Amino acid sequence: MKSKQVEKNVLYNARSMFELVSDVEKYPLFVPACKSLKIINKYEKEEITYIDATMRVGYGILNEFFTSHITINKHNFTIDVVNKDGPFVKLNNYWKFEDEKQGCKIKFNIEFEAKQSLTGSIINLMFEKVFLKYMDAFEKRAHQIFK
């Protein structure tokens, strides 16, 4: 299993960045390799939104679908994503947004293990490259929206 943890300070406040990352339906517009995203189920209870969504990812010859359960906590500014199916044994990620004096700190953690298959081998090889592009995409999107 691979994992990565990143902490990054950005110029925008925690609420703005949280809302940007929470808006999963817009991911196909700016997230690398995200070709489509379909909400299967969405419901809210108090300050928590629960979403089941299927994402189609494509990168080179790779074209896969996977479904995740997403928990968006508006009170704590956290997002928890747990993989339900697809080419992964495990693909979980966690976001936390904290206000700072100037902007906010974003904490991102991802745990990842691809199934043993040709697709899994390709995914394992591309993990680092795609991960870096993935993180940059959210900051670039923030610059486009908030400036």
Short mmCIF file of C-alpha atoms in Angstrom, two decimals, residues 30-34 126-141:
data_model
loop_
_atom_site.label_atom_id
_atom_site.label_comp_id
_atom_site.label_asym_id
_atom_site.label_seq_id
_atom_site.Cartn_x
_atom_site.Cartn_y
_atom_site.Cartn_z
CA PHE A 30 -10.16 20.57 -13.80
CA VAL A 31 -8.97 17.39 -12.05
CA PRO A 32 -6.33 15.55 -14.10
CA ALA A 33 -7.47 12.18 -15.44
CA CYS A 34 -11.07 12.74 -14.24
CA MET A 126 1.62 6.47 -12.36
CA PHE A 127 0.65 7.15 -8.74
CA GLU A 128 3.37 9.70 -7.92
CA LYS A 129 3.00 11.68 -11.15
CA VAL A 130 -0.80 11.82 -11.00
CA PHE A 131 -0.78 12.64 -7.28
CA LEU A 132 1.34 15.76 -7.81
CA LYS A 133 -0.87 16.95 -10.68
CA TYR A 134 -3.98 16.25 -8.60
CA MET A 135 -2.84 18.51 -5.75
CA ASP A 136 -1.76 21.30 -8.10
CA ALA A 137 -5.13 21.19 -9.89
CA PHE A 138 -7.03 22.37 -6.81
CA GLU A 139 -4.70 25.29 -6.20
CA LYS A 140 -4.89 26.33 -9.86
CA ARG A 141 -8.69 26.08 -9.74
#
